[in-house]
């Protein structure tokens, strides 16, 4: 059973994450542990631990003379991760689809339904990453490639850190997962590949903002061109 102090730190982490993803705390805003502890009626210890969690998740940075500040999204890293995920996850999907068993489809359906319920809740971030991984890995594991799966899981970890900057209640994951699942049920590899690509790309665009454009000489543009998509 977690200690009271550990649970307090987790609650502070969730509180500060919510303030960051909602925009109440903007990039560059300073986090003062003493002020936070006083406002929450806590000691500084769980607040310091929560800030360490935020740092590990990439949500804050430590700057000389300023202390801890809210981090900006690393747009270049986000684009590289999206490019690699599209390339490797569509490969895994194409190899996996012909090998899918009914039990794999059932596991994907169960994860999808649980994720839908989580997204409708007040704090989807508490379950999203685990259920999202369950859904996709139920498919990708059928590619039967340990190296490919390890690489995909490593990139998933990077994507999860990036995702923590955003309010998941606006995530398009539900409808995209439904499209992937329907194509898997038909054992239509081309449709699964297209739906997987569109899913990753749509989530990436949402995180990058309305003014985002894919540079024509970027890795993401090259990956999309390889799948027949013309980037803008």
XYZ file of C-alpha atoms in Angstrom:
232
model
C 0.000 0.000 0.000
C 1.438 3.430 -0.939
C 2.406 5.732 1.898
C 0.313 8.789 2.744
C 3.193 10.997 1.583
C 3.451 9.129 -1.726
C -0.289 9.495 -2.309
C -0.106 13.204 -1.445
C 2.673 13.660 -4.009
C 0.572 11.898 -6.656
C -2.389 14.149 -5.907
C -0.208 17.259 -6.150
C 1.186 15.967 -9.464
C -2.337 15.486 -10.840
C -3.369 18.942 -9.589
C -0.404 20.672 -11.233
C -0.700 18.645 -14.439
C -4.346 19.677 -14.732
C -3.373 23.336 -14.325
C -0.689 22.948 -17.023
C -2.837 21.154 -19.620
C -5.741 23.569 -19.023
C -3.449 26.532 -19.700
C -3.876 28.013 -16.245
C -0.115 27.549 -15.888
C 1.463 28.659 -19.162
C 4.906 27.789 -20.571
C 7.506 29.822 -18.679
C 5.396 30.261 -15.540
C 7.402 29.635 -12.378
C 6.404 26.970 -9.848
C 7.265 27.950 -6.290
C 7.156 24.845 -4.019
C 6.571 26.930 -0.909
C 3.625 28.808 -2.441
C 2.121 25.583 -3.792
C 2.502 23.802 -0.451
C 0.872 26.716 1.400
C -2.035 26.956 -1.051
C -2.734 23.211 -0.732
C -2.184 23.036 3.004
C 0.667 20.544 2.660
C 4.310 20.305 3.619
C 6.959 20.982 0.990
C 7.984 17.315 0.752
C 5.084 15.957 -1.373
C 5.216 19.120 -3.491
C 8.926 18.611 -4.200
C 8.224 14.971 -5.101
C 5.393 16.021 -7.410
C 7.676 18.522 -9.157
C 10.230 15.732 -9.671
C 7.459 13.727 -11.355
C 6.566 16.693 -13.547
C 10.238 17.078 -14.472
C 10.504 13.395 -15.370
C 7.391 13.718 -17.537
C 8.843 16.707 -19.381
C 6.198 19.111 -18.098
C 8.599 21.425 -16.247
C 12.201 22.568 -16.625
C 14.808 23.750 -14.138
C 16.406 27.031 -15.184
C 19.347 28.903 -13.624
C 18.220 31.832 -11.452
C 14.534 31.098 -12.146
C 14.006 27.703 -10.580
C 11.261 25.425 -11.891
C 9.159 26.671 -14.811
C 6.464 25.132 -16.993
C 8.059 23.621 -20.100
C 7.106 24.308 -23.676
C 6.304 21.418 -26.014
C 9.385 20.273 -27.933
C 7.822 20.516 -31.392
C 10.792 19.002 -33.208
C 10.827 15.959 -30.937
C 7.056 15.565 -31.291
C 7.355 15.543 -35.086
C 10.217 13.028 -35.073
C 8.274 10.723 -32.755
C 5.176 10.969 -34.965
C 7.202 10.169 -38.093
C 8.837 7.114 -36.554
C 5.574 5.895 -35.039
C 3.751 6.088 -38.372
C 6.572 4.264 -40.139
C 6.958 1.460 -37.601
C 3.406 1.020 -36.377
C 1.988 0.744 -39.890
C 4.671 -1.858 -40.634
C 3.706 -3.831 -37.528
C 0.025 -3.555 -38.419
C 0.541 -4.829 -41.977
C 2.477 -7.857 -40.759
C 0.097 -8.537 -37.867
C -3.331 -8.370 -39.497
C -3.178 -11.709 -41.392
C -2.171 -13.412 -38.123
C -4.934 -11.986 -35.942
C -7.007 -14.442 -33.907
C -10.503 -13.857 -32.557
C -8.995 -13.568 -29.055
C -6.830 -10.640 -30.221
C -9.889 -8.848 -31.591
C -11.705 -9.444 -28.300
C -8.774 -7.947 -26.354
C -8.749 -4.897 -28.621
C -12.518 -4.479 -28.207
C -12.294 -4.719 -24.403
C -9.483 -2.132 -24.241
C -11.377 0.155 -26.641
C -14.574 0.046 -24.568
C -12.689 0.748 -21.335
C -10.865 3.635 -23.010
C -14.146 5.111 -24.204
C -15.419 5.115 -20.625
C -12.166 6.679 -19.398
C -12.339 9.466 -21.999
C -15.871 10.283 -20.868
C -14.669 10.662 -17.284
C -13.256 13.656 -15.491
C -9.643 12.430 -15.345
C -8.933 10.277 -18.436
C -5.173 10.743 -18.030
C -5.208 8.272 -15.111
C -6.054 5.340 -17.403
C -5.466 6.542 -20.949
C -1.871 5.454 -21.497
C -2.324 1.932 -20.156
C -5.534 1.288 -22.105
C -4.146 2.885 -25.266
C -1.097 0.619 -25.120
C -3.276 -2.425 -24.477
C -5.353 -1.662 -27.552
C -2.461 -1.182 -29.955
C -0.155 -3.876 -28.594
C -2.909 -6.497 -28.882
C -2.511 -5.936 -32.627
C 1.216 -5.324 -32.928
C 2.254 -8.358 -30.899
C 1.002 -10.515 -33.765
C 3.826 -9.139 -35.916
C 6.003 -11.478 -33.822
C 9.068 -9.202 -33.911
C 10.690 -8.529 -30.559
C 12.929 -5.766 -31.954
C 10.039 -3.989 -33.666
C 7.852 -4.202 -30.557
C 10.596 -2.887 -28.275
C 11.153 0.088 -30.581
C 7.417 0.814 -30.798
C 7.102 0.633 -27.007
C 10.030 3.022 -26.571
C 8.411 5.519 -28.937
C 5.087 5.032 -27.145
C 6.814 6.160 -23.952
C 7.990 9.327 -25.710
C 4.474 9.921 -27.084
C 2.971 9.481 -23.627
C 5.240 12.201 -22.222
C 4.268 14.558 -25.043
C 0.589 13.695 -24.551
C 0.759 14.813 -20.931
C 0.813 18.428 -22.143
C -2.784 18.123 -23.379
C -6.336 17.637 -22.156
C -7.192 14.089 -23.208
C -10.923 14.772 -23.012
C -10.519 16.246 -26.516
C -8.630 13.223 -27.834
C -9.816 11.731 -31.150
C -8.600 8.292 -30.014
C -12.070 6.825 -29.571
C -13.286 7.168 -33.154
C -9.882 6.306 -34.602
C -9.632 3.141 -32.530
C -13.109 2.185 -33.746
C -11.913 2.491 -37.361
C -8.806 0.397 -36.648
C -10.866 -2.222 -34.843
C -13.475 -2.463 -37.606
C -10.737 -2.935 -40.221
C -9.080 -5.602 -38.046
C -12.375 -7.465 -37.764
C -12.533 -7.540 -41.586
C -8.837 -8.594 -41.663
C -8.314 -5.724 -44.125
C -4.592 -4.956 -43.786
C -4.648 -1.932 -46.111
C -7.493 -0.348 -44.139
C -5.772 -1.038 -40.803
C -2.563 0.569 -42.067
C -4.436 3.649 -43.331
C -6.457 3.988 -40.116
C -3.330 3.616 -37.969
C -1.491 6.274 -39.982
C -4.455 8.646 -39.848
C -4.832 8.082 -36.106
C -1.221 8.968 -35.271
C -1.171 11.916 -37.681
C -4.462 13.381 -36.415
C -3.314 13.198 -32.793
C -0.004 14.813 -33.760
C -1.730 17.683 -35.606
C -4.063 18.281 -32.683
C -1.134 18.624 -30.302
C 0.845 20.895 -32.601
C -1.906 23.500 -33.031
C -3.936 25.054 -35.833
C -0.988 26.948 -37.352
C 1.108 23.793 -37.747
C 2.377 22.849 -41.189
C 4.550 19.855 -42.099
C 7.739 21.031 -43.788
C 8.197 19.343 -47.193
C 11.793 18.296 -46.419
C 10.992 16.815 -42.990
C 11.114 13.165 -41.955
C 7.367 13.234 -41.354
C 6.723 14.454 -44.910
C 8.920 11.660 -46.266
C 7.123 9.007 -44.221
C 3.728 10.289 -45.315
C 4.805 10.371 -48.953
C 5.746 6.713 -48.590
C 2.179 5.948 -47.557
C 0.649 7.990 -50.375
C -0.281 11.050 -48.317
C 0.642 14.522 -49.525
C 1.520 16.691 -46.517
C 0.692 20.390 -46.391
